[in-house]
PDB file of C-alpha atoms in Angstrom:
ATOM      1  CA  UNK I  22       0.258   0.270  -0.216  1.00 36.00           C
ATOM      2  CA  UNK I  23       1.633   3.400  -1.185  1.00 39.00           C
ATOM      3  CA  UNK I  24       2.552   5.666   1.721  1.00 42.00           C
ATOM      4  CA  UNK I  25      -0.869   8.108   2.647  1.00 43.00           C
ATOM      5  CA  UNK I  26      -3.231   5.637   1.805  1.00 46.00           C
ATOM      6  CA  UNK I  27      -4.481   3.433   5.221  1.00 47.00           C
ATOM      7  CA  UNK I  28      -6.831  -0.083   5.169  1.00 54.00           C
ATOM      8  CA  UNK I  29      -9.909   1.881   6.550  1.00 58.00           C
ATOM      9  CA  UNK I  30     -12.183  -1.524   6.909  1.00 63.00           C
ATOM     10  CA  UNK I  31      -8.476  -3.717   8.344  1.00 63.00           C
ATOM     11  CA  UNK I  32      -7.232  -0.899  11.262  1.00 64.00           C
ATOM     12  CA  UNK I  33     -11.265  -0.827  12.427  1.00 72.00           C
ATOM     13  CA  UNK I  34     -11.510  -4.428  12.844  1.00 72.00           C
ATOM     14  CA  UNK I  35      -7.587  -4.118  14.048  1.00 70.00           C
ATOM     15  CA  UNK I  36      -8.154  -0.999  16.556  1.00 77.00           C
ATOM     16  CA  UNK I  37     -12.273  -3.067  17.812  1.00 79.00           C
ATOM     17  CA  UNK I  38      -9.271  -5.897  18.574  1.00 74.00           C
ATOM     18  CA  UNK I  39      -6.804  -3.800  20.133  1.00 76.00           C
ATOM     19  CA  UNK I  40      -9.450  -2.905  22.204  1.00 83.00           C
ATOM     20  CA  UNK I  41     -10.744  -6.601  23.292  1.00 82.00           C
ATOM     21  CA  UNK I  42      -7.500  -7.711  24.094  1.00 82.00           C
ATOM     22  CA  UNK I  43      -6.544  -4.827  26.918  1.00 85.00           C
ATOM     23  CA  UNK I  44      -9.995  -4.678  28.448  1.00 88.00           C
ATOM     24  CA  UNK I  45      -9.331  -8.599  28.457  1.00 88.00           C
ATOM     25  CA  UNK I  46      -5.552  -8.455  29.291  1.00 88.00           C
ATOM     26  CA  UNK I  47      -6.308  -5.268  31.914  1.00 90.00           C
ATOM     27  CA  UNK I  48      -9.568  -7.592  33.750  1.00 91.00           C
ATOM     28  CA  UNK I  49      -7.642 -10.625  33.988  1.00 90.00           C
ATOM     29  CA  UNK I  50      -4.314  -8.615  35.468  1.00 90.00           C
ATOM     30  CA  UNK I  51      -5.945  -7.300  37.930  1.00 91.00           C
ATOM     31  CA  UNK I  52      -8.614  -8.736  38.642  1.00 89.00           C
ATOM     32  CA  UNK I  53      -7.117 -12.667  38.775  1.00 90.00           C
ATOM     33  CA  UNK I  54      -4.854 -14.611  41.165  1.00 92.00           C
ATOM     34  CA  UNK I  55      -1.723 -15.738  40.612  1.00 90.00           C
ATOM     35  CA  UNK I  56      -2.346 -19.244  40.118  1.00 92.00           C
ATOM     36  CA  UNK I  57      -5.524 -17.509  37.380  1.00 94.00           C
ATOM     37  CA  UNK I  58      -3.262 -15.404  36.289  1.00 94.00           C
ATOM     38  CA  UNK I  59      -0.907 -18.695  35.495  1.00 93.00           C
ATOM     39  CA  UNK I  60      -3.529 -21.218  33.437  1.00 94.00           C
ATOM     40  CA  UNK I  61      -4.401 -17.681  31.234  1.00 94.00           C
ATOM     41  CA  UNK I  62      -0.319 -17.759  30.266  1.00 95.00           C
ATOM     42  CA  UNK I  63      -0.020 -21.024  30.167  1.00 96.00           C
ATOM     43  CA  UNK I  64      -2.715 -21.123  27.587  1.00 95.00           C
ATOM     44  CA  UNK I  65      -1.437 -18.345  25.547  1.00 94.00           C
ATOM     45  CA  UNK I  66       2.016 -19.770  25.305  1.00 96.00           C
ATOM     46  CA  UNK I  67       0.454 -22.803  24.448  1.00 96.00           C
ATOM     47  CA  UNK I  68      -1.619 -21.315  21.500  1.00 94.00           C
ATOM     48  CA  UNK I  69       1.741 -19.467  20.687  1.00 95.00           C
ATOM     49  CA  UNK I  70       2.873 -22.828  20.126  1.00 96.00           C
ATOM     50  CA  UNK I  71       0.358 -24.739  17.796  1.00 95.00           C
ATOM     51  CA  UNK I  72       1.415 -21.324  15.810  1.00 94.00           C
ATOM     52  CA  UNK I  73       5.099 -22.229  16.219  1.00 96.00           C
ATOM     53  CA  UNK I  74       4.034 -26.031  14.820  1.00 94.00           C
ATOM     54  CA  UNK I  75       2.715 -24.765  11.689  1.00 93.00           C
ATOM     55  CA  UNK I  76       5.484 -22.652  10.704  1.00 93.00           C
ATOM     56  CA  UNK I  77       7.560 -24.765  11.079  1.00 91.00           C
ATOM     57  CA  UNK I  78       5.641 -27.203   8.965  1.00 91.00           C
ATOM     58  CA  UNK I  79       5.100 -29.817  11.184  1.00 91.00           C
ATOM     59  CA  UNK I  80       1.745 -32.258  10.970  1.00 90.00           C
ATOM     60  CA  UNK I  81      -1.237 -31.777  12.558  1.00 91.00           C
ATOM     61  CA  UNK I  82      -0.432 -34.944  15.015  1.00 94.00           C
ATOM     62  CA  UNK I  83       3.073 -32.712  15.081  1.00 93.00           C
ATOM     63  CA  UNK I  84       1.146 -29.407  16.062  1.00 94.00           C
ATOM     64  CA  UNK I  85      -0.920 -31.674  18.847  1.00 96.00           C
ATOM     65  CA  UNK I  86       2.053 -33.289  20.560  1.00 96.00           C
ATOM     66  CA  UNK I  87       4.192 -30.015  20.481  1.00 96.00           C
ATOM     67  CA  UNK I  88       1.716 -27.850  22.129  1.00 96.00           C
ATOM     68  CA  UNK I  89       0.864 -30.189  24.530  1.00 97.00           C
ATOM     69  CA  UNK I  90       4.228 -30.500  25.298  1.00 97.00           C
ATOM     70  CA  UNK I  91       4.795 -26.474  25.351  1.00 97.00           C
ATOM     71  CA  UNK I  92       1.439 -26.330  28.308  1.00 97.00           C
ATOM     72  CA  UNK I  93       3.627 -29.250  29.842  1.00 96.00           C
ATOM     73  CA  UNK I  94       6.770 -27.394  30.476  1.00 95.00           C
ATOM     74  CA  UNK I  95       4.634 -24.547  31.564  1.00 95.00           C
ATOM     75  CA  UNK I  96       2.520 -25.751  33.931  1.00 94.00           C
ATOM     76  CA  UNK I  97       5.945 -27.677  35.463  1.00 93.00           C
ATOM     77  CA  UNK I  98       8.184 -24.777  35.543  1.00 91.00           C
ATOM     78  CA  UNK I  99       5.262 -22.815  36.908  1.00 90.00           C
ATOM     79  CA  UNK I 100       4.481 -25.428  39.834  1.00 88.00           C
ATOM     80  CA  UNK I 101       8.252 -25.807  40.804  1.00 82.00           C
ATOM     81  CA  UNK I 102       8.686 -21.692  41.127  1.00 71.00           C
ATOM     82  CA  UNK I 103      10.855 -21.314  37.126  1.00 66.00           C
ATOM     83  CA  UNK I 104       9.874 -18.295  36.696  1.00 64.00           C
ATOM     84  CA  UNK I 105      12.301 -17.190  39.392  1.00 71.00           C
ATOM     85  CA  UNK I 106      16.348 -16.131  38.476  1.00 76.00           C
ATOM     86  CA  UNK I 107      17.824 -16.036  35.069  1.00 83.00           C
ATOM     87  CA  UNK I 108      17.820 -19.440  33.974  1.00 84.00           C
ATOM     88  CA  UNK I 109      14.747 -19.280  32.830  1.00 86.00           C
ATOM     89  CA  UNK I 110      16.282 -15.926  31.129  1.00 93.00           C
ATOM     90  CA  UNK I 111      19.250 -15.803  29.852  1.00 93.00           C
ATOM     91  CA  UNK I 112      19.916 -18.081  26.741  1.00 94.00           C
ATOM     92  CA  UNK I 113      16.289 -16.153  24.769  1.00 96.00           C
ATOM     93  CA  UNK I 114      17.877 -12.759  25.446  1.00 96.00           C
ATOM     94  CA  UNK I 115      20.802 -13.931  23.949  1.00 96.00           C
ATOM     95  CA  UNK I 116      19.169 -14.922  21.207  1.00 96.00           C
ATOM     96  CA  UNK I 117      17.131 -12.013  20.470  1.00 96.00           C
ATOM     97  CA  UNK I 118      20.590  -9.708  20.715  1.00 95.00           C
ATOM     98  CA  UNK I 119      22.980 -12.058  19.480  1.00 94.00           C
ATOM     99  CA  UNK I 120      22.214 -14.680  17.134  1.00 93.00           C
ATOM    100  CA  UNK I 121      18.806 -13.211  15.504  1.00 93.00           C
ATOM    101  CA  UNK I 122      20.313 -10.875  14.692  1.00 93.00           C
ATOM    102  CA  UNK I 123      23.140 -11.923  12.288  1.00 91.00           C
ATOM    103  CA  UNK I 124      20.993 -14.762  11.735  1.00 88.00           C
ATOM    104  CA  UNK I 125      17.897 -12.044  10.231  1.00 90.00           C
ATOM    105  CA  UNK I 126      21.589  -9.981   8.872  1.00 87.00           C
ATOM    106  CA  UNK I 127      22.836 -12.934   6.598  1.00 84.00           C
ATOM    107  CA  UNK I 128      19.419 -14.150   5.722  1.00 79.00           C
ATOM    108  CA  UNK I 129      19.907 -17.786   7.404  1.00 78.00           C
ATOM    109  CA  UNK I 130      17.968 -20.267   5.590  1.00 80.00           C
ATOM    110  CA  UNK I 131      16.344 -23.161   8.357  1.00 80.00           C
ATOM    111  CA  UNK I 132      14.525 -26.061   7.526  1.00 77.00           C
ATOM    112  CA  UNK I 133      15.256 -28.097  10.148  1.00 85.00           C
ATOM    113  CA  UNK I 134      12.269 -28.673  11.346  1.00 88.00           C
ATOM    114  CA  UNK I 135      13.061 -30.115  15.069  1.00 90.00           C
ATOM    115  CA  UNK I 136      15.455 -28.056  15.504  1.00 92.00           C
ATOM    116  CA  UNK I 137      13.100 -24.763  15.073  1.00 93.00           C
ATOM    117  CA  UNK I 138      10.599 -26.586  17.004  1.00 94.00           C
ATOM    118  CA  UNK I 139      13.588 -26.541  20.103  1.00 95.00           C
ATOM    119  CA  UNK I 140      14.031 -23.126  19.328  1.00 95.00           C
ATOM    120  CA  UNK I 141       9.615 -22.494  19.566  1.00 95.00           C
ATOM    121  CA  UNK I 142      10.873 -23.478  23.402  1.00 96.00           C
ATOM    122  CA  UNK I 143      13.040 -21.692  23.716  1.00 96.00           C
ATOM    123  CA  UNK I 144      11.666 -18.570  22.823  1.00 96.00           C
ATOM    124  CA  UNK I 145       8.338 -19.164  24.361  1.00 96.00           C
ATOM    125  CA  UNK I 146       8.647 -20.348  27.192  1.00 96.00           C
ATOM    126  CA  UNK I 147      11.038 -17.592  28.892  1.00 95.00           C
ATOM    127  CA  UNK I 148       8.473 -15.637  27.055  1.00 96.00           C
ATOM    128  CA  UNK I 149       4.881 -16.830  29.638  1.00 95.00           C
ATOM    129  CA  UNK I 150       7.122 -17.148  32.124  1.00 95.00           C
ATOM    130  CA  UNK I 151       7.833 -14.015  31.978  1.00 95.00           C
ATOM    131  CA  UNK I 152       4.522 -12.409  32.390  1.00 95.00           C
ATOM    132  CA  UNK I 153       4.269 -14.192  35.890  1.00 94.00           C
ATOM    133  CA  UNK I 154       7.177 -12.861  37.288  1.00 92.00           C
ATOM    134  CA  UNK I 155       6.042  -9.518  36.284  1.00 93.00           C
ATOM    135  CA  UNK I 156       3.181  -9.688  37.167  1.00 93.00           C
ATOM    136  CA  UNK I 157       4.401 -10.210  40.751  1.00 88.00           C
ATOM    137  CA  UNK I 158       6.120  -7.671  40.966  1.00 85.00           C
ATOM    138  CA  UNK I 159       3.435  -5.209  39.997  1.00 86.00           C
ATOM    139  CA  UNK I 160       1.568  -5.018  37.468  1.00 91.00           C
ATOM    140  CA  UNK I 161       1.889  -1.379  36.567  1.00 91.00           C
ATOM    141  CA  UNK I 162       5.768  -2.549  35.510  1.00 91.00           C
ATOM    142  CA  UNK I 163       4.549  -5.019  33.738  1.00 94.00           C
ATOM    143  CA  UNK I 164       2.191  -2.769  31.962  1.00 93.00           C
ATOM    144  CA  UNK I 165       4.937  -0.498  31.568  1.00 93.00           C
ATOM    145  CA  UNK I 166       7.176  -2.969  29.578  1.00 94.00           C
ATOM    146  CA  UNK I 167       3.904  -3.915  27.589  1.00 94.00           C
ATOM    147  CA  UNK I 168       3.365  -0.617  26.904  1.00 94.00           C
ATOM    148  CA  UNK I 169       6.960  -0.259  25.505  1.00 95.00           C
ATOM    149  CA  UNK I 170       5.650  -2.862  22.331  1.00 94.00           C
ATOM    150  CA  UNK I 171       2.122  -1.046  21.429  1.00 92.00           C
ATOM    151  CA  UNK I 172       3.663   2.150  21.237  1.00 95.00           C
ATOM    152  CA  UNK I 173       6.215   1.595  19.140  1.00 95.00           C
ATOM    153  CA  UNK I 174       3.919  -0.744  17.334  1.00 91.00           C
ATOM    154  CA  UNK I 175       1.106   1.296  16.983  1.00 90.00           C
ATOM    155  CA  UNK I 176       4.291   4.966  16.333  1.00 94.00           C
ATOM    156  CA  UNK I 177       5.731   1.844  13.714  1.00 93.00           C
ATOM    157  CA  UNK I 178       2.169   0.629  11.532  1.00 88.00           C
ATOM    158  CA  UNK I 179       0.841   5.491  10.915  1.00 90.00           C
ATOM    159  CA  UNK I 180       3.894   6.475  10.768  1.00 93.00           C
ATOM    160  CA  UNK I 181       4.692   4.539   8.008  1.00 90.00           C
ATOM    161  CA  UNK I 182       1.912   4.132   6.566  1.00 87.00           C
ATOM    162  CA  UNK I 183       2.413   7.643   6.227  1.00 89.00           C
ATOM    163  CA  UNK I 184       5.727   8.388   5.495  1.00 91.00           C
ATOM    164  CA  UNK I 185       6.486   5.220   4.792  1.00 86.00           C
ATOM    165  CA  UNK I 186       9.783   5.220   1.715  1.00 89.00           C
ATOM    166  CA  UNK I 187      12.720   3.912   2.595  1.00 93.00           C
ATOM    167  CA  UNK I 188      12.305  -0.568   3.278  1.00 93.00           C
ATOM    168  CA  UNK I 189      13.984  -1.148   6.626  1.00 92.00           C
ATOM    169  CA  UNK I 190      14.322  -4.692   6.169  1.00 89.00           C
ATOM    170  CA  UNK I 191      12.866  -5.351   2.274  1.00 87.00           C
ATOM    171  CA  UNK I 192      13.285  -9.403   1.857  1.00 87.00           C
ATOM    172  CA  UNK I 193      12.261  -9.884   4.895  1.00 88.00           C
ATOM    173  CA  UNK I 194       8.935  -6.837   5.325  1.00 87.00           C
ATOM    174  CA  UNK I 195       8.885  -5.879   2.924  1.00 86.00           C
ATOM    175  CA  UNK I 196       6.058  -3.048   5.032  1.00 86.00           C
ATOM    176  CA  UNK I 197       8.192  -2.131   7.294  1.00 90.00           C
ATOM    177  CA  UNK I 198      10.436   1.166   6.709  1.00 93.00           C
ATOM    178  CA  UNK I 199      12.805   4.131   8.577  1.00 94.00           C
ATOM    179  CA  UNK I 200      10.708   6.158   8.696  1.00 95.00           C
ATOM    180  CA  UNK I 201       8.481   3.558  10.318  1.00 94.00           C
ATOM    181  CA  UNK I 202      11.298   2.782  12.978  1.00 95.00           C
ATOM    182  CA  UNK I 203      11.923   6.918  13.643  1.00 96.00           C
ATOM    183  CA  UNK I 204       8.701   7.614  15.082  1.00 95.00           C
ATOM    184  CA  UNK I 205       8.494   4.911  16.840  1.00 96.00           C
ATOM    185  CA  UNK I 206      11.067   5.329  18.988  1.00 96.00           C
ATOM    186  CA  UNK I 207      10.295   8.825  18.779  1.00 97.00           C
ATOM    187  CA  UNK I 208       6.980   7.868  20.496  1.00 96.00           C
ATOM    188  CA  UNK I 209       9.242   5.033  22.338  1.00 96.00           C
ATOM    189  CA  UNK I 210      12.077   8.423  23.670  1.00 96.00           C
ATOM    190  CA  UNK I 211       8.313  10.515  24.701  1.00 96.00           C
ATOM    191  CA  UNK I 212       7.025   7.264  26.853  1.00 95.00           C
ATOM    192  CA  UNK I 213      10.142   6.554  28.387  1.00 93.00           C
ATOM    193  CA  UNK I 214       9.945  10.792  29.272  1.00 92.00           C
ATOM    194  CA  UNK I 215       6.492  10.416  30.445  1.00 92.00           C
ATOM    195  CA  UNK I 216       7.425   7.160  32.997  1.00 90.00           C
ATOM    196  CA  UNK I 217      10.420   8.810  34.270  1.00 87.00           C
ATOM    197  CA  UNK I 218       8.058  11.448  35.839  1.00 85.00           C
ATOM    198  CA  UNK I 219       4.187   9.695  36.725  1.00 84.00           C
ATOM    199  CA  UNK I 220       6.385   6.771  38.114  1.00 80.00           C
ATOM    200  CA  UNK I 221       5.780   6.999  41.734  1.00 70.00           C
ATOM    201  CA  UNK I 222       9.475   5.624  42.847  1.00 67.00           C
ATOM    202  CA  UNK I 223      11.249   8.149  39.969  1.00 67.00           C
ATOM    203  CA  UNK I 224      14.682   9.570  40.971  1.00 72.00           C
ATOM    204  CA  UNK I 225      13.801  13.019  38.506  1.00 72.00           C
ATOM    205  CA  UNK I 226      15.724  13.711  36.826  1.00 77.00           C
ATOM    206  CA  UNK I 227      19.049  11.862  37.929  1.00 78.00           C
ATOM    207  CA  UNK I 228      16.560   7.575  36.779  1.00 78.00           C
ATOM    208  CA  UNK I 229      15.694   9.371  33.636  1.00 85.00           C
ATOM    209  CA  UNK I 230      19.318   7.810  31.494  1.00 86.00           C
ATOM    210  CA  UNK I 231      19.109   4.405  32.964  1.00 86.00           C
ATOM    211  CA  UNK I 232      15.273   4.620  32.349  1.00 87.00           C
ATOM    212  CA  UNK I 233      16.151   5.829  29.053  1.00 91.00           C
ATOM    213  CA  UNK I 234      18.229   3.871  27.948  1.00 92.00           C
ATOM    214  CA  UNK I 235      15.882   0.467  29.575  1.00 92.00           C
ATOM    215  CA  UNK I 236      13.433   1.576  26.806  1.00 94.00           C
ATOM    216  CA  UNK I 237      15.730   2.230  23.821  1.00 95.00           C
ATOM    217  CA  UNK I 238      16.821  -1.584  23.887  1.00 96.00           C
ATOM    218  CA  UNK I 239      13.635  -2.860  25.399  1.00 96.00           C
ATOM    219  CA  UNK I 240      12.475  -1.074  21.503  1.00 96.00           C
ATOM    220  CA  UNK I 241      15.061  -2.833  20.191  1.00 96.00           C
ATOM    221  CA  UNK I 242      14.257  -5.680  20.528  1.00 97.00           C
ATOM    222  CA  UNK I 243      11.158  -5.365  19.872  1.00 96.00           C
ATOM    223  CA  UNK I 244      11.579  -4.996  16.158  1.00 95.00           C
ATOM    224  CA  UNK I 245      13.707  -8.681  16.072  1.00 95.00           C
ATOM    225  CA  UNK I 246      10.621  -9.387  17.199  1.00 95.00           C
ATOM    226  CA  UNK I 247       8.691  -8.631  15.025  1.00 93.00           C
ATOM    227  CA  UNK I 248      10.779  -9.105  12.169  1.00 94.00           C
ATOM    228  CA  UNK I 249      12.518 -13.049  13.463  1.00 94.00           C
ATOM    229  CA  UNK I 250       8.684 -14.240  13.149  1.00 92.00           C
ATOM    230  CA  UNK I 251       8.348 -12.150   9.268  1.00 91.00           C
ATOM    231  CA  UNK I 252      11.542 -14.278   8.630  1.00 91.00           C
ATOM    232  CA  UNK I 253       9.590 -17.257   9.672  1.00 91.00           C
ATOM    233  CA  UNK I 254       6.586 -17.158   8.086  1.00 91.00           C
ATOM    234  CA  UNK I 255       8.120 -15.476   4.893  1.00 88.00           C
ATOM    235  CA  UNK I 256       9.750 -18.787   5.208  1.00 87.00           C
ATOM    236  CA  UNK I 257       7.011 -21.406   5.796  1.00 86.00           C
ATOM    237  CA  UNK I 258       5.046 -19.223   2.494  1.00 87.00           C
ATOM    238  CA  UNK I 259       2.540 -18.045   4.938  1.00 86.00           C
ATOM    239  CA  UNK I 260       0.806 -14.540   5.568  1.00 85.00           C
ATOM    240  CA  UNK I 261      -0.143 -14.606   9.355  1.00 82.00           C
ATOM    241  CA  UNK I 262       0.486 -17.277  11.521  1.00 85.00           C
ATOM    242  CA  UNK I 263      -2.775 -17.864  12.185  1.00 76.00           C
ATOM    243  CA  UNK I 264      -6.177 -15.879  12.481  1.00 70.00           C
ATOM    244  CA  UNK I 265      -7.744 -16.110  15.638  1.00 74.00           C
ATOM    245  CA  UNK I 266      -7.811 -12.152  15.439  1.00 67.00           C
ATOM    246  CA  UNK I 267      -9.445 -10.271  13.237  1.00 66.00           C
ATOM    247  CA  UNK I 268      -7.097  -8.029  11.982  1.00 61.00           C
ATOM    248  CA  UNK I 269      -4.437  -9.355  13.305  1.00 67.00           C
ATOM    249  CA  UNK I 270      -3.619 -12.844  12.280  1.00 74.00           C
ATOM    250  CA  UNK I 271      -2.511 -15.374  14.703  1.00 84.00           C
ATOM    251  CA  UNK I 272      -1.569 -15.053  18.635  1.00 89.00           C
ATOM    252  CA  UNK I 273       2.060 -14.624  17.362  1.00 90.00           C
ATOM    253  CA  UNK I 274       1.589 -11.893  15.405  1.00 88.00           C
ATOM    254  CA  UNK I 275       0.493 -10.019  17.783  1.00 88.00           C
ATOM    255  CA  UNK I 276       3.607 -11.242  20.505  1.00 91.00           C
ATOM    256  CA  UNK I 277       5.961 -11.013  18.566  1.00 91.00           C
ATOM    257  CA  UNK I 278       7.323  -8.265  19.899  1.00 94.00           C
ATOM    258  CA  UNK I 279       6.781  -8.948  23.437  1.00 95.00           C
ATOM    259  CA  UNK I 280       8.264 -12.778  22.585  1.00 96.00           C
ATOM    260  CA  UNK I 281      11.510 -10.708  22.595  1.00 97.00           C
ATOM    261  CA  UNK I 282      11.464  -7.641  25.192  1.00 97.00           C
ATOM    262  CA  UNK I 283      10.057  -9.564  28.257  1.00 97.00           C
ATOM    263  CA  UNK I 284      12.880 -11.884  28.652  1.00 96.00           C
ATOM    264  CA  UNK I 285      14.847  -8.546  28.373  1.00 96.00           C
ATOM    265  CA  UNK I 286      12.818  -7.017  30.863  1.00 95.00           C
ATOM    266  CA  UNK I 287      13.251  -9.559  33.951  1.00 94.00           C
ATOM    267  CA  UNK I 288      16.734  -9.232  33.799  1.00 92.00           C
ATOM    268  CA  UNK I 289      16.293  -5.270  34.392  1.00 89.00           C
ATOM    269  CA  UNK I 290      14.565  -5.779  36.774  1.00 85.00           C
ATOM    270  CA  UNK I 291      16.882  -7.812  38.657  1.00 79.00           C
ATOM    271  CA  UNK I 292      19.947  -6.047  37.365  1.00 70.00           C
ATOM    272  CA  UNK I 293      18.581  -2.096  36.871  1.00 60.00           C
ATOM    273  CA  UNK I 294      15.719  -1.123  39.219  1.00 52.00           C
ATOM    274  CA  UNK I 295      16.287  -3.811  42.319  1.00 49.00           C
TER     275      UNK I 295
END
């Protein structure tokens, strides 16, 4: 679609779906027990695993098995309090910060289904565990982290549609532009300023550099998550990971950036906030 034009029906669907998802998130975030929240996260990661298995072209029986094993693994780790410590998150953060950029830059093609399936567990499970851990640190903290992705995605979408000219990664995702990235970076920077000003525990201007730096890191990881899922879909020859969410595609299409951001946010909360 040329810059400056909007797909109005699809935009309406996106906005309605997004509003429903936000409402459901807020109700669950503030209205359910820790145990029910954990069950929600197990359900979410199971749906994402089902779609991931489809993208790596597992047969239907293989997809069912993959989703079931993912659910059981997530439940077992949570039951053993495995969301604590560094080990669930560090491998995923290393992948997103080192291997994924190299992977995408070099245009690596991976056809080995079992390798891609294992990679799915490496990336999906830490994100689900992070949702449980960050909520335990405070619903507002989790919302602040998720807000980075929402702000970045929204700004990139509208800025890219209006001003986009130079392609960011044409071989991976032709619709993404450098102008969209710049608009998203600017929006995230303003979001960081606002958070630093409003956050109750903020120490004022002296807190701004680490807050801004953390937000920029999460912003870059959000781009990486988005691009990597686009690469996975392109390799699978599909436009969307699924069709569950009108205007957005599948679950993975909606949480691709969060998958990359959440493990890093946990490590940041360990090393910077406390």
